[in-house]
CSV table of C-alpha atoms in Angstrom, one decimal:
chain,number,residue,atom,x,y,z
G,804,MET,CA,126.3,12.1,257.0
G,805,LEU,CA,127.1,15.7,256.1
G,806,LYS,CA,124.0,16.9,257.8
G,807,GLY,CA,124.8,14.8,260.9
G,808,ALA,CA,128.3,16.3,261.1
G,809,PHE,CA,127.1,19.9,260.8
G,810,PHE,CA,126.0,20.5,264.3
G,811,PRO,CA,129.0,18.8,266.0
G,812,ASN,CA,131.3,20.9,263.8
G,813,LEU,CA,129.4,24.0,264.5
G,814,PHE,CA,129.6,23.2,268.2
G,815,MET,CA,133.4,22.8,267.9
G,816,ILE,CA,133.7,26.1,266.1
G,817,VAL,CA,131.7,27.9,268.7
G,818,VAL,CA,133.7,26.3,271.5
G,819,LEU,CA,137.0,27.2,269.7
G,820,PHE,CA,135.8,30.8,269.2
G,821,LEU,CA,134.9,31.0,272.9
G,822,VAL,CA,138.3,29.6,274.0
G,823,ILE,CA,140.1,32.1,271.7
G,824,PHE,CA,137.9,35.0,273.0
G,825,LEU,CA,138.5,34.0,276.7
G,826,LEU,CA,142.2,33.7,276.1
G,827,PHE,CA,142.3,37.1,274.4
G,828,TYR,CA,140.3,38.6,277.3
G,829,ALA,CA,142.5,37.0,279.9
G,830,LEU,CA,145.7,38.4,278.1
G,831,THR,CA,144.1,41.8,277.9
G,832,MET,CA,143.1,41.9,281.5
G,833,LYS,CA,146.6,40.7,282.5
G,834,ASN,CA,148.2,43.5,280.4
G,835,ILE,CA,145.9,46.1,282.0
G,836,SER,CA,146.7,44.7,285.5
G,837,TYR,CA,150.4,44.9,284.7
G,838,GLN,CA,150.1,48.5,283.4
G,839,ARG,CA,148.2,49.5,286.6
G,840,LYS,CA,150.9,47.8,288.7
G,841,VAL,CA,153.6,49.7,286.9
G,842,ALA,CA,151.7,53.0,287.2
G,843,VAL,CA,151.3,52.4,291.0
G,844,GLU,CA,155.0,51.5,291.4
G,845,ASN,CA,156.0,54.6,289.4
G,846,LEU,CA,153.7,56.8,291.6
G,847,GLU,CA,155.2,55.3,294.7
G,848,LEU,CA,158.7,56.0,293.4
G,849,THR,CA,157.7,59.6,292.6
G,850,LEU,CA,156.3,60.1,296.1
G,851,GLN,CA,159.4,58.6,297.6
G,852,GLU,CA,161.6,61.0,295.6
G,853,GLU,CA,159.5,64.0,296.5
G,854,GLN,CA,159.7,62.9,300.2
G,855,THR,CA,163.5,62.6,299.8
G,856,TYR,CA,163.7,66.1,298.3
G,857,TYR,CA,161.5,67.5,301.0
G,858,GLU,CA,163.8,66.0,303.7
G,859,LYS,CA,166.8,67.5,301.9
G,860,ALA,CA,165.1,70.9,301.9
G,861,ARG,CA,164.4,70.6,305.6
G,862,GLU,CA,168.0,69.5,306.3
G,863,TYR,CA,169.4,72.4,304.2
G,864,ARG,CA,167.2,75.0,306.1
G,865,HIS,CA,168.4,73.5,309.4
G,866,ASP,CA,172.0,73.7,308.3
G,867,PHE,CA,171.7,77.3,306.9
G,868,ARG,CA,172.3,79.0,310.3
G,869,SER,CA,175.4,76.8,310.9
G,870,ILE,CA,176.7,77.8,307.4
G,871,LEU,CA,176.3,81.5,308.2
G,872,VAL,CA,177.9,81.1,311.6
G,873,SER,CA,180.9,79.3,310.0
G,874,LEU,CA,181.2,82.0,307.4
G,875,GLN,CA,181.1,84.7,310.1
G,876,ALA,CA,184.0,83.0,311.9
G,877,TYR,CA,186.1,83.4,308.7
G,878,LEU,CA,185.2,87.0,308.4
G,879,ASP,CA,185.8,87.8,312.0
G,880,THR,CA,189.4,86.8,311.6
G,881,ASP,CA,189.7,88.6,308.2
G,882,ASN,CA,190.4,85.2,306.6
G,883,LEU,CA,189.0,86.1,303.1
G,884,CYS,CA,190.7,83.2,301.4
G,885,GLY,CA,189.2,80.7,303.9
G,886,ALA,CA,185.8,82.4,303.5
G,887,LYS,CA,186.0,82.1,299.7
G,888,GLN,CA,187.0,78.4,299.8
G,889,PHE,CA,184.2,77.7,302.3
G,890,LEU,CA,181.6,79.3,300.0
G,891,THR,CA,182.9,77.3,297.1
G,892,ASP,CA,182.6,74.1,299.1
G,893,VAL,CA,179.0,75.0,300.2
G,894,LEU,CA,177.9,75.8,296.6
G,895,GLN,CA,179.4,72.5,295.3
G,896,ASP,CA,177.7,70.6,298.1
G,897,SER,CA,174.3,72.2,297.5
G,898,ALA,CA,174.3,72.2,293.7
G,899,GLN,CA,172.5,68.8,293.4
G,900,TYR,CA,169.9,70.0,296.0
G,901,PHE,CA,169.1,73.1,294.0
G,902,ASP,CA,168.7,71.1,290.8
G,903,ASN,CA,166.3,68.7,292.5
G,904,TYR,CA,164.5,71.6,294.1
G,905,HIS,CA,163.7,73.0,290.6
G,906,PHE,CA,162.1,69.7,289.5
G,907,LEU,CA,160.3,69.3,292.8
G,908,GLN,CA,158.6,72.6,292.4
G,909,LEU,CA,157.7,71.8,288.8
G,910,THR,CA,155.7,68.7,290.0
G,911,THR,CA,153.2,71.1,291.6
G,912,VAL,CA,152.3,72.8,288.3
G,913,SER,CA,148.8,71.4,287.5
G,914,ASN,CA,148.7,72.1,283.7
G,915,PRO,CA,150.9,69.5,281.9
G,916,ALA,CA,151.6,71.9,278.9
G,917,VAL,CA,152.7,74.7,281.3
G,918,LYS,CA,154.8,72.2,283.3
G,919,GLY,CA,156.5,70.9,280.1
G,920,LEU,CA,157.3,74.5,279.0
G,921,LEU,CA,158.9,75.4,282.3
G,922,LEU,CA,160.8,72.1,282.4
G,923,ASP,CA,162.2,72.8,278.9
G,924,PHE,CA,163.2,76.3,280.0
G,925,ILE,CA,165.0,75.2,283.1
G,926,ALA,CA,166.9,72.5,281.1
G,927,ARG,CA,168.0,75.1,278.5
G,928,CYS,CA,169.2,77.5,281.2
G,929,LYS,CA,171.1,74.7,282.8
G,930,GLU,CA,172.7,73.8,279.5
G,931,LYS,CA,173.9,77.4,279.0
G,932,ASN,CA,175.0,77.7,282.7
G,933,ILE,CA,172.5,80.5,283.5
G,934,PRO,CA,171.4,80.4,287.2
G,935,VAL,CA,167.6,80.3,287.6
G,936,THR,CA,165.5,81.1,290.7
G,937,LEU,CA,162.2,79.4,290.5
G,938,GLU,CA,159.1,80.1,292.6
G,939,ILE,CA,155.9,78.1,292.0
G,940,ASN,CA,152.6,78.4,293.8
G,941,ASP,CA,149.9,76.8,291.7
G,942,ALA,CA,146.4,76.4,293.0
G,943,GLY,CA,145.3,74.6,289.9
G,944,GLN,CA,143.0,77.3,288.4
G,945,ALA,CA,141.8,77.0,284.8
G,946,ILE,CA,143.6,79.2,282.3
G,947,PRO,CA,141.1,81.9,281.1
G,948,ILE,CA,142.4,82.3,277.5
G,949,PRO,CA,143.1,79.7,274.8
G,950,LEU,CA,146.0,77.5,275.9
G,951,ILE,CA,148.0,78.1,272.8
G,952,ASP,CA,148.0,81.9,273.3
G,953,PHE,CA,148.8,81.5,277.0
G,954,LEU,CA,151.8,79.2,276.2
G,955,ARG,CA,153.0,81.5,273.5
G,956,CYS,CA,153.0,84.5,275.8
G,957,LEU,CA,154.9,82.6,278.5
G,958,SER,CA,157.4,81.2,275.9
G,959,ILE,CA,158.1,84.7,274.5
G,960,VAL,CA,158.9,86.2,277.9
G,961,MET,CA,161.1,83.3,278.9
G,962,ASN,CA,163.0,83.2,275.6
G,963,ASN,CA,163.6,86.9,275.7
G,964,ALA,CA,165.0,86.6,279.2
G,965,LEU,CA,167.2,83.7,278.2
G,966,GLU,CA,168.6,85.3,275.1
G,967,SER,CA,169.1,88.7,276.8
G,968,THR,CA,171.0,87.0,279.7
G,969,GLN,CA,173.1,84.8,277.4
G,970,SER,CA,174.2,87.9,275.5
G,971,LEU,CA,175.7,89.7,278.5
G,972,SER,CA,179.4,90.2,278.7
G,973,LYS,CA,179.3,89.1,282.4
G,974,PRO,CA,177.3,86.4,284.2
G,975,GLY,CA,173.7,87.1,284.7
G,976,LYS,CA,170.7,85.4,286.3
G,977,ILE,CA,167.0,84.8,285.7
G,978,GLN,CA,164.1,84.8,288.3
G,979,LEU,CA,160.9,83.1,287.4
G,980,SER,CA,157.6,83.1,289.4
G,981,TYR,CA,154.3,81.4,288.6
G,982,TYR,CA,151.4,82.0,290.9
G,983,THR,CA,147.7,81.0,290.6
G,984,ASP,CA,144.9,81.5,293.1
G,985,THR,CA,141.1,82.0,292.9
G,986,LYS,CA,141.5,85.5,291.6
G,987,ASP,CA,144.3,85.5,289.1
G,988,ILE,CA,147.3,84.0,287.4
G,989,ARG,CA,150.6,85.8,287.6
G,990,PHE,CA,153.7,84.9,285.6
G,991,LEU,CA,156.8,87.1,286.4
G,992,VAL,CA,160.2,86.8,284.7
G,993,LYS,CA,163.2,88.9,285.7
G,994,ASN,CA,166.6,88.9,284.1
G,995,SER,CA,169.9,90.7,284.5
G,996,VAL,CA,170.8,93.6,282.1
G,997,THR,CA,173.8,95.9,281.9
G,998,LYS,CA,171.9,98.8,280.5
G,999,LYS,CA,168.4,100.0,281.1
G,1000,PRO,CA,166.3,99.2,278.0
G,1001,ASP,CA,164.0,101.7,276.3
G,1002,ILE,CA,160.6,100.1,277.0
G,1003,THR,CA,158.7,102.3,274.5
G,1004,GLN,CA,161.1,101.2,271.8
G,1005,ILE,CA,161.0,97.5,272.4
G,1006,LEU,CA,157.2,97.4,272.3
G,1007,LYS,CA,157.3,98.6,268.7
G,1008,LYS,CA,156.8,95.9,266.0
G,1009,GLY,CA,160.1,95.1,264.3
G,1010,SER,CA,162.2,96.7,267.0
G,1011,THR,CA,164.7,94.4,268.7
G,1012,SER,CA,168.2,94.6,270.2
G,1013,LYS,CA,168.9,91.0,269.2
G,1014,VAL,CA,170.7,89.8,266.1
G,1015,ASN,CA,168.6,87.9,263.5
G,1016,HIS,CA,165.4,88.6,265.3
G,1017,GLU,CA,162.2,90.2,263.9
G,1018,GLY,CA,161.1,91.8,267.1
G,1019,LEU,CA,157.6,90.4,267.2
G,1020,GLY,CA,157.5,88.9,270.7
G,1021,LEU,CA,156.4,91.7,273.0
G,1022,PRO,CA,154.2,93.3,270.3
G,1023,PHE,CA,152.4,89.9,270.1
G,1024,ILE,CA,151.8,90.0,273.9
G,1025,GLN,CA,150.6,93.5,273.6
G,1026,LYS,CA,148.2,92.4,270.8
G,1027,MET,CA,146.9,89.5,273.1
G,1028,SER,CA,146.3,91.9,275.9
G,1029,LYS,CA,144.0,93.9,273.6
G,1030,LYS,CA,142.3,90.8,272.4
G,1031,TYR,CA,141.5,89.4,275.9
G,1032,SER,CA,140.0,91.7,278.5
G,1033,CYS,CA,141.2,89.5,281.3
G,1034,PHE,CA,144.8,89.7,280.3
G,1035,ASP,CA,147.3,92.5,280.9
G,1036,PHE,CA,151.1,92.8,281.2
G,1037,PHE,CA,153.5,95.1,282.9
G,1038,ILE,CA,157.1,95.9,282.0
G,1039,SER,CA,159.7,97.6,284.3
G,1040,SER,CA,163.4,98.0,284.2
G,1041,THR,CA,166.4,99.4,286.0
G,1042,ASP,CA,170.1,99.6,285.1
G,1043,SER,CA,170.6,96.0,286.3
G,1044,GLU,CA,167.3,94.2,285.9
G,1045,PHE,CA,164.4,93.9,283.4
G,1046,SER,CA,161.1,92.3,284.3
G,1047,VAL,CA,157.9,91.3,282.7
G,1048,LEU,CA,154.7,90.4,284.5
G,1049,LEU,CA,151.8,88.6,282.7
G,1050,HIS,CA,148.6,89.0,284.6
G,1051,PHE,CA,145.4,87.0,283.9
G,1052,MET,CA,142.2,87.8,285.8
G,1053,LEU,CA,140.0,84.9,286.6
G,1054,HIS,CA,136.8,86.8,287.6
């Protein structure tokens, strides 16, 4: 009797196993399908948002001449109070557009790590009420040095600009440009200053004008430029502006 029941029981076990396997497979495929559907929906929303931002940019460019004409009308009649109020209204009305424009430009950065670094920098500047002008033109070229060294160089330059601008006794601003093409990668950061820095001094290890800082940032960049033949950097300054250009040759 036991021998006679063995094969039916084995058959039932195999059938049960197949049913469980097929059920698990069906649930897995359904989950994958759901994830793909969500991903497509998110992509569609992103494209819609980018289209909305693009339309806003077109509208703002179209209205720019009208804004200048209106401002000129106030100035022609020597109505400085009216001109000041008009500019205040324009800035308030365009504030949201400029915030969105920052994030729209960041979507064009091909490297996720670089994009995250820039996004974090913009957020910190916004938190500290420091105006940032952002220019991005990324052709998607591969970074020619190890990513960690590349990110650290970018981070040092941006942090220096943020800390220097934050320490000013009067409002300052930061300009950031990131360009890549088939020949090179250029990362340029400019920030406001109230006194022309001594470039030869700040390149020395341990030299810094900031409180509680070791002064290792720019010397590290200098060290990296000696380590990698494709990398060089340039510093310039005036009485009102300090700039650092990181230049990476691709060929």
